[in-house]
Tab-separated table of C-alpha atoms in Angstrom:
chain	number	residue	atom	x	y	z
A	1	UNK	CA	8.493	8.864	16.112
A	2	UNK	CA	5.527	9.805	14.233
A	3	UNK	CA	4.373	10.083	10.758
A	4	UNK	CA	1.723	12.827	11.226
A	5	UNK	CA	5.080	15.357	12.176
A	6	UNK	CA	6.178	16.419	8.247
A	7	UNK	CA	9.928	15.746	9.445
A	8	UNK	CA	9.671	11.890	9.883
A	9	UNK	CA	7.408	11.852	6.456
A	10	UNK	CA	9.572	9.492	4.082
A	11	UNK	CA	9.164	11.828	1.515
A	12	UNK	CA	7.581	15.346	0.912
A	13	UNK	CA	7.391	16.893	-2.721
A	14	UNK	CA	5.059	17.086	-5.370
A	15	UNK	CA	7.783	14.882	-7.419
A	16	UNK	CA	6.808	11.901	-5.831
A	17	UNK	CA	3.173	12.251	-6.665
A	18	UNK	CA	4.472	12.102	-10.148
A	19	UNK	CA	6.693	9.215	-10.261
A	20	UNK	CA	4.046	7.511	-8.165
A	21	UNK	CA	2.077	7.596	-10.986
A	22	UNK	CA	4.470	6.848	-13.340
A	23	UNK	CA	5.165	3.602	-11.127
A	24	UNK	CA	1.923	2.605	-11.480
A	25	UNK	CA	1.076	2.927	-14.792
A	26	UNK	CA	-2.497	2.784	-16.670
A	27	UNK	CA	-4.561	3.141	-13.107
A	28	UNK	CA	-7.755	0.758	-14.765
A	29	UNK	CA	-5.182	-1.426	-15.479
A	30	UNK	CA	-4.086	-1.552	-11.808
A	31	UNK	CA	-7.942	-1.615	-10.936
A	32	UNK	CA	-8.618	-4.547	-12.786
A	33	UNK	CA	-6.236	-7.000	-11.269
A	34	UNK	CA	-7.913	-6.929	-8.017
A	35	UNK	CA	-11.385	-4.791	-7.855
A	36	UNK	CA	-13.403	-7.611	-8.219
A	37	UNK	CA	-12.175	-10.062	-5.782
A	38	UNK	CA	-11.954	-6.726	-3.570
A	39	UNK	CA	-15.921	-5.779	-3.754
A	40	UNK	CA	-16.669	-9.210	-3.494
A	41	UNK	CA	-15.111	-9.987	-0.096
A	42	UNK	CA	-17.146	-6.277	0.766
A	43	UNK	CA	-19.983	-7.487	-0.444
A	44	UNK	CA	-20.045	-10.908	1.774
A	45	UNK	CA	-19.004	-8.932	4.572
A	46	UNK	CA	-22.535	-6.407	3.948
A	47	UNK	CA	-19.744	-3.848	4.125
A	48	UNK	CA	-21.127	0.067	3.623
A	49	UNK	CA	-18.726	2.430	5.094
A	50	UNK	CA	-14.740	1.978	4.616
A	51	UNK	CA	-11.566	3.549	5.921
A	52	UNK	CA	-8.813	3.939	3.215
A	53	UNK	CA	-6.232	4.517	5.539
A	54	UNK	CA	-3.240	4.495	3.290
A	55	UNK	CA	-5.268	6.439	0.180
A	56	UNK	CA	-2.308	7.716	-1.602
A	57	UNK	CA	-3.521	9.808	-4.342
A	58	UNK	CA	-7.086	8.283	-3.994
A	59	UNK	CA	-7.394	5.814	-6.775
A	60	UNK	CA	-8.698	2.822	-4.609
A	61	UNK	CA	-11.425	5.115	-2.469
A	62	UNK	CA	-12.675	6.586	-5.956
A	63	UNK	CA	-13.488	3.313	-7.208
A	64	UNK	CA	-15.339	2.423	-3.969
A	65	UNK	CA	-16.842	5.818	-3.564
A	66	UNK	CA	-18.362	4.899	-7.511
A	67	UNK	CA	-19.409	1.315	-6.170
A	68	UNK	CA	-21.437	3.244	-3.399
A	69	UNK	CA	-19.285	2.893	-0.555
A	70	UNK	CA	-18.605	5.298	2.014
A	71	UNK	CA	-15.498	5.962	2.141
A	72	UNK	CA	-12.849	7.789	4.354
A	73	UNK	CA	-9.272	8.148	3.226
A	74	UNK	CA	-6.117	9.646	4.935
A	75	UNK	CA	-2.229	9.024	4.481
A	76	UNK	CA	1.001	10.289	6.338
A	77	UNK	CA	2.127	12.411	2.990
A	78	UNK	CA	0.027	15.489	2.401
A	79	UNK	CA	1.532	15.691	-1.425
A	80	UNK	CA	-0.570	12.604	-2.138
A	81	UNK	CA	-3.833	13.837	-0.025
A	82	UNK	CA	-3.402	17.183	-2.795
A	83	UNK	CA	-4.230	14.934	-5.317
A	84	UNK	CA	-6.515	13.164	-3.749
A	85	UNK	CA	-8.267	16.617	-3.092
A	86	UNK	CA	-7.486	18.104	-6.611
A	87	UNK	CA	-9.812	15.056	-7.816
A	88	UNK	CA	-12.454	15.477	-5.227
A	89	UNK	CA	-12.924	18.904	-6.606
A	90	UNK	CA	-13.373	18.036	-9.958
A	91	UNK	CA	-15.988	16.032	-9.648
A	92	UNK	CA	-19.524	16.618	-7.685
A	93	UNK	CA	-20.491	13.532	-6.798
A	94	UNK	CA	-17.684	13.132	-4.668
A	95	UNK	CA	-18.341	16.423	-2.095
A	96	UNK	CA	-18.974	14.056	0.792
A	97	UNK	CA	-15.420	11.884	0.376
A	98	UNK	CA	-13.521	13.006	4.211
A	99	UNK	CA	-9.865	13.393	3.370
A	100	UNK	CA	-7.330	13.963	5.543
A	101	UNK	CA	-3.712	13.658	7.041
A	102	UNK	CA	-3.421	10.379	9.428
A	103	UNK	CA	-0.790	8.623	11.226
A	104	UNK	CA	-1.167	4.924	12.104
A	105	UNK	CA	0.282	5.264	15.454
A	106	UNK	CA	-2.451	8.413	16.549
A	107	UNK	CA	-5.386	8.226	14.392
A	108	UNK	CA	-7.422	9.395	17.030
A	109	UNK	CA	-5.482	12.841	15.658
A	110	UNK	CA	-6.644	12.285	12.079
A	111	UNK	CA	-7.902	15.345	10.361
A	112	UNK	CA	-11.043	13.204	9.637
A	113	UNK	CA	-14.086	12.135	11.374
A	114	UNK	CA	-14.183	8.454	12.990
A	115	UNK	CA	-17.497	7.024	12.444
A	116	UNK	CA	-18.617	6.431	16.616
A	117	UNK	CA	-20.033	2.796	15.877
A	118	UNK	CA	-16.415	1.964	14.156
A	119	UNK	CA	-16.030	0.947	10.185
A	120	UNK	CA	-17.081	-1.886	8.796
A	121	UNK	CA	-13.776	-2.239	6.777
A	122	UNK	CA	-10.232	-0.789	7.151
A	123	UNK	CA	-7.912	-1.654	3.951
A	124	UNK	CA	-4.272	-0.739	3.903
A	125	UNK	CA	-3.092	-2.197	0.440
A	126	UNK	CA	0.004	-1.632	-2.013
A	127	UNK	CA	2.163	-2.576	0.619
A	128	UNK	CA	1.503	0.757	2.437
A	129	UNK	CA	2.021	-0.915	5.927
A	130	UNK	CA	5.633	-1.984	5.448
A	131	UNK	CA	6.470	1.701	5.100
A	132	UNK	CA	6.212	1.660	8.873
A	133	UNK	CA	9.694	0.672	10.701
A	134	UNK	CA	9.809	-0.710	14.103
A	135	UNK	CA	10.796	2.094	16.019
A	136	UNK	CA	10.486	0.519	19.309
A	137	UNK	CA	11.582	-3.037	18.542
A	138	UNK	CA	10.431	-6.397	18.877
A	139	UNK	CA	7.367	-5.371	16.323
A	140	UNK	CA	5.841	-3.080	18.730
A	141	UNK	CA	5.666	-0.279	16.515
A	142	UNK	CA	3.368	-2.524	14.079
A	143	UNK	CA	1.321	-3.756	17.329
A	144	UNK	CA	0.560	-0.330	18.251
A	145	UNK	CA	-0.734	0.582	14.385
A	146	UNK	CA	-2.481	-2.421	14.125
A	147	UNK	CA	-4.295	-2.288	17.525
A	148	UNK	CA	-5.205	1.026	16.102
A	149	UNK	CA	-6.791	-0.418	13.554
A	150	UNK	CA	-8.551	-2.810	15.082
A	151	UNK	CA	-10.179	-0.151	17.534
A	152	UNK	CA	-11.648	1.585	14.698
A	153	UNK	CA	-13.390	-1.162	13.226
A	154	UNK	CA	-16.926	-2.236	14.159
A	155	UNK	CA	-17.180	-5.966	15.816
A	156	UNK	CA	-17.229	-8.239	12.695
A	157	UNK	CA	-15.859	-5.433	10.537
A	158	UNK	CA	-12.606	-6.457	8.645
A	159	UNK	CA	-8.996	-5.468	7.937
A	160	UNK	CA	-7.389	-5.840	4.383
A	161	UNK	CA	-3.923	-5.206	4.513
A	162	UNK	CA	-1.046	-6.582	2.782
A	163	UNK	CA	2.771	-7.205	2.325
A	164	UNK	CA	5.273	-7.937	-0.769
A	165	UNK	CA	6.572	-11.491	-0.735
A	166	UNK	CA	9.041	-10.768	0.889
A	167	UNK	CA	10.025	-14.261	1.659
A	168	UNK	CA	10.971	-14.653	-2.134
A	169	UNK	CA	12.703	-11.230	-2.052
A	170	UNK	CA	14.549	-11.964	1.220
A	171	UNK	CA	16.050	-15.483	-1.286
A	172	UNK	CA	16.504	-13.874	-4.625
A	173	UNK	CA	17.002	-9.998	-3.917
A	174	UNK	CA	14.372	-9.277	-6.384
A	175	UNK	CA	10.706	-9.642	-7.005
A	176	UNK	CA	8.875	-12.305	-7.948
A	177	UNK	CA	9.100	-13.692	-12.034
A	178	UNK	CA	7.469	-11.395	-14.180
A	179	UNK	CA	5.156	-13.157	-15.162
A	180	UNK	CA	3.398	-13.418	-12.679
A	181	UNK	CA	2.856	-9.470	-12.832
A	182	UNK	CA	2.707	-7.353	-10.127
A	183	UNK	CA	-1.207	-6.015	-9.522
A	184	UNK	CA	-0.535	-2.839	-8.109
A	185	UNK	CA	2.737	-1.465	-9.884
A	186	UNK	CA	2.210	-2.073	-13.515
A	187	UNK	CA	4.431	0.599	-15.048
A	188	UNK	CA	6.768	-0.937	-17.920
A	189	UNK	CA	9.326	1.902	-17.643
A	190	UNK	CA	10.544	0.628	-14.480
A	191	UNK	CA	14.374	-1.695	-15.368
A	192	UNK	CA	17.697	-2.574	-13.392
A	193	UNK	CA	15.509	-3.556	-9.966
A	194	UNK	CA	17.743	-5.002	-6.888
A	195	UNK	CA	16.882	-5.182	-3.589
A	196	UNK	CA	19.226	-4.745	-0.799
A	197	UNK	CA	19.031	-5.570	2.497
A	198	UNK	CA	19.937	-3.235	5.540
A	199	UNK	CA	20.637	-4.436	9.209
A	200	UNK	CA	20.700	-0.885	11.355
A	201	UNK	CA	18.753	-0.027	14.207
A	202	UNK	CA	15.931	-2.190	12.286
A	203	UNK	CA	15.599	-4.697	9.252
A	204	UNK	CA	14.360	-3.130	6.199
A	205	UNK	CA	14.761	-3.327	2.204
A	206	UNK	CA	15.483	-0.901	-0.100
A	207	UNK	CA	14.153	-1.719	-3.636
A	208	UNK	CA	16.820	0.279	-5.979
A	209	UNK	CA	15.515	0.584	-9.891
A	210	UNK	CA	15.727	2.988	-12.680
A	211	UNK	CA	12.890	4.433	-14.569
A	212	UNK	CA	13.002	5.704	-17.941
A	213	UNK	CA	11.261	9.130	-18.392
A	214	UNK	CA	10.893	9.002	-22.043
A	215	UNK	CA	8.058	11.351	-23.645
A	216	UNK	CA	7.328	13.087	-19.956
A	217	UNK	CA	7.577	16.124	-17.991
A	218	UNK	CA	10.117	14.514	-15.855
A	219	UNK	CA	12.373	14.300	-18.692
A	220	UNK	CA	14.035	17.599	-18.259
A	221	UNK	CA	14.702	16.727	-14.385
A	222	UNK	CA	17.956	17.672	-13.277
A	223	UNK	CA	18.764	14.010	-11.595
A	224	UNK	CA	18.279	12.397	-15.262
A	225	UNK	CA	21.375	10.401	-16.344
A	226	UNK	CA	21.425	8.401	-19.810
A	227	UNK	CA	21.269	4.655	-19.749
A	228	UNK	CA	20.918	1.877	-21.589
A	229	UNK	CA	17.632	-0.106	-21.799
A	230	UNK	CA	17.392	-2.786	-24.171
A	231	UNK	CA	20.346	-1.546	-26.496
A	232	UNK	CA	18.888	1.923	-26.690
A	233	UNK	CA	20.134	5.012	-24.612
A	234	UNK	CA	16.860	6.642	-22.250
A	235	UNK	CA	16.584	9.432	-20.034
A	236	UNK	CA	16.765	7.896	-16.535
A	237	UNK	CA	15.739	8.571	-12.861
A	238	UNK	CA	17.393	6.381	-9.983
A	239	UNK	CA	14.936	5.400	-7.784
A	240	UNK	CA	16.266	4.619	-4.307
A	241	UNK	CA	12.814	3.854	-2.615
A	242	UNK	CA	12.517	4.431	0.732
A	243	UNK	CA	13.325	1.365	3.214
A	244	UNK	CA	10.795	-1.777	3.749
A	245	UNK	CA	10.278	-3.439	6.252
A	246	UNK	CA	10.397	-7.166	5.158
A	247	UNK	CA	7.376	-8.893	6.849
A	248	UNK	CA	7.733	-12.537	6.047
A	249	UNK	CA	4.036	-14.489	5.686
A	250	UNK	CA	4.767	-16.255	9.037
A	251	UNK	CA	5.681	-13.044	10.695
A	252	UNK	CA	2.606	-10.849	9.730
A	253	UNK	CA	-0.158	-13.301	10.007
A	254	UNK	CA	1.457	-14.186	13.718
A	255	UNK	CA	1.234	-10.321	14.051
A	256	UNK	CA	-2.391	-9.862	13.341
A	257	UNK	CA	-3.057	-13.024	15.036
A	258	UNK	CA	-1.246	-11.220	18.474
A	259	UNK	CA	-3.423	-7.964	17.573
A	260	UNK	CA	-6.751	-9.583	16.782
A	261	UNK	CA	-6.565	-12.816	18.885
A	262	UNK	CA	-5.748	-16.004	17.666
A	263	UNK	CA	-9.203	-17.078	16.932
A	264	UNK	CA	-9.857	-14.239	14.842
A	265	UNK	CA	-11.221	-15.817	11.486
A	266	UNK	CA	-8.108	-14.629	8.722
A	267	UNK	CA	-8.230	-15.462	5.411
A	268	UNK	CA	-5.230	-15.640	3.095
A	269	UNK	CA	-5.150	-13.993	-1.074
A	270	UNK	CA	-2.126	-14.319	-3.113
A	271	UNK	CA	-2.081	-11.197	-4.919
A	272	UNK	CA	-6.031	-11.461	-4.400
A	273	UNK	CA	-6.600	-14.181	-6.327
A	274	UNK	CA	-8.785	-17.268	-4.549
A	275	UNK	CA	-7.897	-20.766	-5.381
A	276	UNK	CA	-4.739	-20.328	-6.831
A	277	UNK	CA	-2.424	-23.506	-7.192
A	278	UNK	CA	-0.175	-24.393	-4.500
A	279	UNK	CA	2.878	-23.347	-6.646
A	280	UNK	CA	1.942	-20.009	-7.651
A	281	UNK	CA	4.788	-17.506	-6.458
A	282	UNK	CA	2.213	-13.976	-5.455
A	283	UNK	CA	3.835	-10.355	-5.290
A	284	UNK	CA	1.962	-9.702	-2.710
A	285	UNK	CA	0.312	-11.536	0.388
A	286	UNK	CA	-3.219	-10.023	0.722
A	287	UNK	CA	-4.377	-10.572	4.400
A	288	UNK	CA	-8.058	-10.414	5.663
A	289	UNK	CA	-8.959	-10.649	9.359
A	290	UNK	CA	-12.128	-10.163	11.598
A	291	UNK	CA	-12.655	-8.005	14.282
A	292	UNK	CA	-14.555	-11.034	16.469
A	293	UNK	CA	-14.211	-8.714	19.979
């Protein structure tokens, strides 16, 4: 199966772009939680040129294409790249930003050019990569992507890629305590979240939630129902997200460890933050590995 064929795309209308957004809420907002440890580790690394390979609408490869990075971006859904290109358009400075459709498992078919000397960074954040299921089993599919990967970077270049805790979710069949935050997904509308576990052909989550459309455009959407939030009655969209599939912190670092060798230097973020306390319960495991080959 492959991503880059619009028929195994998990989803394919402009009405995802816009709950996308609505999911994540005040984009500096999102920024802020993790740009700085993220140019940092670019800046050790003397990074310069950087594949966004899951770009979504574009906001990460914007901010690194304003930091002076050069940047190229793809995704699997083209109703994200029109965004993406819609902002790219709007603004000069940004005539040289390659965007394009990709698919993890063929990016030698990516409608972008492949620097020849590799990149010096790949990053795959948001939890992009557990979008991919395991079509062939045993974790082959997410081999084959990350091998992919890895043959696109330069030797020493470095991978940033990350998963939900999904070891917490796996326990509690929700995310993490609030408190905590979440640094990519900072929308307050979002209520009612449960994750449920499905055992096919292969493991994966769905995260089920409803989102209150108050004040916008998707108010008027003909899947609204009223609910109550908070002892008041909102206009509400079900989200059933598409499945996950639930990497565990053991798994995925054993996984990169298969795909990069297992004296590939790999460093470990919760939710990017360095020298956090040995208690702190992350959304997300942030994972950063070096090409050494």
């Amino acid at each position: 199966m492959n991503y880059e064929s619009k028929k195994d795309r998990p989803c394919a209308d402009g009405r995802e772009a816009r709950i996308w957004y609505l999911y994540v809420g005040d984009v500096d907002a999102r920024l802020s939680n993790y740009k700085g440890t993220l140019l940092k580790i670019l800046e050790e690394r003397s990074v310069r040129t950087v594949y966004d390979c899951a770009c979504g609408t574009g906001i990460d490869s914007v901010m690194l294409l304003e930091e002076g990075y050069k940047v190229v971006s793809t995704d699997a859904l083209d109703v994200f790249l029109e965004k993406a290109q819609e902002m790219k358009q709007k603004r000069e400075e940004l005539a040289d930003w390659q965007i394009g459709v990709g698919d993890w498992l063929d990016l030698k078919s990516a409608e972008v050019d492949h620097p020849a000397l590799g990149y010096d960074a790949i990053i795959c954040i948001g939890n992009s990569f557990c979008a991919l299921p395991d079509f062939e089993g045993g974790s082959n599919t997410h081999l084959k992507a990350l091998q992919n990967f890895k043959d696109l970077l330069k030797k020493g270049g470095i991978l940033i890629i990350d998963h939900r805790n999904y070891d917490y979710i796996l326990v509690h069949k929700t995310f993490p305590p609030k408190s905590h935050g979440s640094i990519y997904y900072n929308s307050n509308r979002v209520f009612n979240i449960k994750a449920d576990l499905v055992e096919d052909e292969d493991i994966s989550i769905i995260f089920r939630s409803d989102m209150d459309v108050s004040g916008t455009e998707l108010e008027g959407d003909s899947d609204i129902k009223l609910k109550e939030r908070d002892g008041k009655m909102v206009p509400t969209l079900e989200l059933n997200n598409i499945p996950m599939y639930p990497h565990t912190l053991k798994g995925f670092t054993a996984l990169l460890k298969t795909a990069f060798g297992e004296e590939a230097e790999h460093r470990l973020l919760p939710d990017f933050r360095e020298n956090e306390q040995e208690d702190f319960v992350p959304n997300y495991w942030v994972h950063v590995i070096v090409n050494e080959q």
